[in-house]
Amino acid sequence: MDAQKADMFIMTHAKFFEPHLIPAIREKLLQTDESKWMSIQSLTYREPVLMLIISILGGHFGIDRFIIGDMGLGVAKLLTCGGLGIWTIVDWFLIMERTKEVNFEKLRMLLG
Amino acid sequence: MTRKNLYFLALFLGLAGQLWIAYSYIKLEKQEEAFNTCIFNRLTGLPCPSCGTIHSIVSIVHGNFRQALADNPLGFIGILIVLIIPYWILADLAFGKESFYKFFLLTDRLLKRQWVLASVLSVISLLWIVKLLIFFHCL
């Protein structure tokens, strides 16, 4: 893939990933075949700020964990009343980082 | 989720949960009401699916299983989670194994199957509906 496209992707999608992973993503994009460009562009990523809002509003029932795909943790959170309220608050600080991690895993799976 | 992050989170929450249960147990023994951590209950006044878990756990500790079922059947799962998981993780860390992490990944993969997740959520919803009906004196 040419550098212009990789840079454009980084500029428009930087907020979905951890800042320290950006150079690695750019490198990976440069090594990727041009044919995957459409699939990379059409991937949907979870918005970290939106996940934080969901965590504040529905974190008590584990909805935030269900949405990002952590089903095991979601059920555990639901069963324990949001970890007796403690986990709900802990997740307000963790969920944005976890969302970015999940987005990166999704992209990595596509890039191979 | 990495093994390190999961172990740290589960160990912290498990130990905090044990402390919370011990505090609630002492409060309930003195016939005082423990501090209500349920945000949903505080906001709406209605019980959430897992409300009554602490009462249920205290009843289990007293050997009063019928009362525990009446308080909340999820208390049986709650006590297993809070009592077993922290020590399982500590054993894993002590012996350099990752059996809990493998168990977690297996459960996670299982719950990603739609019918499994739907079944689990249906059971929880059903228990919640019964709880709400009891709350509104319909049962």
Short mmCIF file of N, CA and C in Angstrom, two decimals, chain B residues 62-115:
data_model
loop_
_atom_site.label_atom_id
_atom_site.label_comp_id
_atom_site.label_asym_id
_atom_site.label_seq_id
_atom_site.Cartn_x
_atom_site.Cartn_y
_atom_site.Cartn_z
N HIS B 62 -24.92 -19.17 56.42
CA HIS B 62 -25.67 -19.68 57.58
C HIS B 62 -26.27 -21.06 57.32
N GLY B 63 -26.15 -21.54 56.10
CA GLY B 63 -26.70 -22.86 55.74
C GLY B 63 -28.19 -22.81 55.44
N ASN B 64 -28.72 -21.60 55.29
CA ASN B 64 -30.15 -21.44 55.02
C ASN B 64 -30.37 -21.31 53.51
N PHE B 65 -30.32 -22.47 52.82
CA PHE B 65 -30.33 -22.45 51.35
C PHE B 65 -31.69 -22.02 50.77
N ARG B 66 -32.77 -22.33 51.47
CA ARG B 66 -34.09 -21.95 50.97
C ARG B 66 -34.23 -20.42 50.95
N GLN B 67 -33.76 -19.80 52.04
CA GLN B 67 -33.80 -18.34 52.12
C GLN B 67 -32.90 -17.73 51.05
N ALA B 68 -31.74 -18.38 50.83
CA ALA B 68 -30.80 -17.90 49.80
C ALA B 68 -31.46 -17.91 48.43
N LEU B 69 -32.23 -18.96 48.14
CA LEU B 69 -32.94 -19.04 46.86
C LEU B 69 -34.00 -17.94 46.76
N ALA B 70 -34.65 -17.68 47.87
CA ALA B 70 -35.69 -16.64 47.88
C ALA B 70 -35.07 -15.25 47.70
N ASP B 71 -33.89 -15.02 48.32
CA ASP B 71 -33.23 -13.71 48.21
C ASP B 71 -32.78 -13.47 46.77
N ASN B 72 -31.99 -14.38 46.24
CA ASN B 72 -31.56 -14.33 44.84
C ASN B 72 -30.79 -15.60 44.50
N PRO B 73 -31.28 -16.41 43.56
CA PRO B 73 -30.58 -17.65 43.22
C PRO B 73 -29.17 -17.40 42.67
N LEU B 74 -28.94 -16.17 42.17
CA LEU B 74 -27.61 -15.86 41.62
C LEU B 74 -26.55 -15.80 42.72
N GLY B 75 -26.98 -15.77 43.99
CA GLY B 75 -26.05 -15.77 45.12
C GLY B 75 -25.16 -17.01 45.11
N PHE B 76 -25.70 -18.14 44.62
CA PHE B 76 -24.91 -19.38 44.57
C PHE B 76 -23.75 -19.24 43.59
N ILE B 77 -24.01 -18.55 42.47
CA ILE B 77 -22.93 -18.31 41.50
C ILE B 77 -21.99 -17.24 42.06
N GLY B 78 -22.57 -16.23 42.68
CA GLY B 78 -21.78 -15.12 43.25
C GLY B 78 -20.76 -15.62 44.27
N ILE B 79 -21.21 -16.51 45.16
CA ILE B 79 -20.29 -17.00 46.21
C ILE B 79 -19.17 -17.84 45.59
N LEU B 80 -19.50 -18.57 44.52
CA LEU B 80 -18.45 -19.36 43.85
C LEU B 80 -17.42 -18.44 43.20
N ILE B 81 -17.93 -17.38 42.52
CA ILE B 81 -17.03 -16.44 41.83
C ILE B 81 -16.10 -15.78 42.85
N VAL B 82 -16.69 -15.25 43.92
CA VAL B 82 -15.91 -14.45 44.89
C VAL B 82 -14.96 -15.33 45.72
N LEU B 83 -15.40 -16.55 46.05
CA LEU B 83 -14.56 -17.38 46.91
C LEU B 83 -13.49 -18.16 46.14
N ILE B 84 -13.81 -18.58 44.93
CA ILE B 84 -12.86 -19.46 44.22
C ILE B 84 -11.85 -18.68 43.38
N ILE B 85 -12.35 -17.71 42.58
CA ILE B 85 -11.48 -17.09 41.57
C ILE B 85 -10.19 -16.45 42.15
N PRO B 86 -10.25 -15.64 43.23
CA PRO B 86 -8.99 -15.04 43.71
C PRO B 86 -7.93 -16.09 44.09
N TYR B 87 -8.36 -17.20 44.71
CA TYR B 87 -7.40 -18.23 45.13
C TYR B 87 -6.91 -19.05 43.94
N TRP B 88 -7.77 -19.21 42.96
CA TRP B 88 -7.38 -19.90 41.72
C TRP B 88 -6.26 -19.09 41.04
N ILE B 89 -6.45 -17.77 40.99
CA ILE B 89 -5.44 -16.90 40.36
C ILE B 89 -4.13 -16.93 41.16
N LEU B 90 -4.25 -16.86 42.49
CA LEU B 90 -3.05 -16.88 43.33
C LEU B 90 -2.29 -18.20 43.14
N ALA B 91 -3.03 -19.31 43.03
CA ALA B 91 -2.39 -20.62 42.80
C ALA B 91 -1.69 -20.64 41.44
N ASP B 92 -2.36 -20.06 40.44
CA ASP B 92 -1.76 -19.97 39.09
C ASP B 92 -0.46 -19.18 39.14
N LEU B 93 -0.49 -18.04 39.85
CA LEU B 93 0.71 -17.19 39.93
C LEU B 93 1.83 -17.90 40.70
N ALA B 94 1.46 -18.62 41.76
CA ALA B 94 2.46 -19.31 42.57
C ALA B 94 3.13 -20.44 41.80
N PHE B 95 2.35 -21.18 41.01
CA PHE B 95 2.90 -22.34 40.30
C PHE B 95 3.26 -22.03 38.84
N GLY B 96 3.11 -20.75 38.46
CA GLY B 96 3.48 -20.35 37.09
C GLY B 96 2.61 -20.97 36.01
N LYS B 97 1.36 -21.26 36.33
CA LYS B 97 0.45 -21.85 35.34
C LYS B 97 -0.51 -20.78 34.81
N GLU B 98 -1.32 -21.15 33.83
CA GLU B 98 -2.33 -20.20 33.35
C GLU B 98 -3.68 -20.90 33.14
N SER B 99 -4.04 -21.76 34.09
CA SER B 99 -5.28 -22.53 33.95
C SER B 99 -6.51 -21.62 34.00
N PHE B 100 -6.49 -20.57 34.83
CA PHE B 100 -7.65 -19.68 34.91
C PHE B 100 -7.81 -18.90 33.60
N TYR B 101 -6.68 -18.48 33.02
CA TYR B 101 -6.74 -17.73 31.76
C TYR B 101 -7.34 -18.60 30.65
N LYS B 102 -6.94 -19.90 30.64
CA LYS B 102 -7.49 -20.82 29.63
C LYS B 102 -8.99 -21.01 29.86
N PHE B 103 -9.37 -21.12 31.13
CA PHE B 103 -10.80 -21.28 31.46
C PHE B 103 -11.58 -20.05 31.03
N PHE B 104 -10.99 -18.86 31.27
CA PHE B 104 -11.65 -17.61 30.89
C PHE B 104 -11.84 -17.54 29.36
N LEU B 105 -10.78 -17.89 28.60
CA LEU B 105 -10.87 -17.83 27.14
C LEU B 105 -11.93 -18.81 26.62
N LEU B 106 -12.00 -19.99 27.26
CA LEU B 106 -12.98 -21.00 26.86
C LEU B 106 -14.41 -20.50 27.11
N THR B 107 -14.62 -19.91 28.31
CA THR B 107 -15.94 -19.38 28.65
C THR B 107 -16.32 -18.24 27.70
N ASP B 108 -15.35 -17.38 27.42
CA ASP B 108 -15.59 -16.24 26.54
C ASP B 108 -16.00 -16.71 25.14
N ARG B 109 -15.26 -17.74 24.65
CA ARG B 109 -15.55 -18.27 23.31
C ARG B 109 -16.95 -18.91 23.29
N LEU B 110 -17.27 -19.59 24.40
CA LEU B 110 -18.58 -20.25 24.50
C LEU B 110 -19.70 -19.22 24.50
N LEU B 111 -19.48 -18.14 25.26
CA LEU B 111 -20.52 -17.11 25.37
C LEU B 111 -20.67 -16.29 24.08
N LYS B 112 -19.67 -16.38 23.18
CA LYS B 112 -19.78 -15.65 21.92
C LYS B 112 -20.73 -16.37 20.96
N ARG B 113 -21.07 -17.65 21.30
CA ARG B 113 -22.08 -18.34 20.49
C ARG B 113 -23.42 -17.77 20.90
N GLN B 114 -24.18 -17.36 19.87
CA GLN B 114 -25.42 -16.60 20.16
C GLN B 114 -26.41 -17.36 21.03
N TRP B 115 -26.57 -18.67 20.77
CA TRP B 115 -27.58 -19.41 21.53
C TRP B 115 -27.19 -19.56 23.00
#
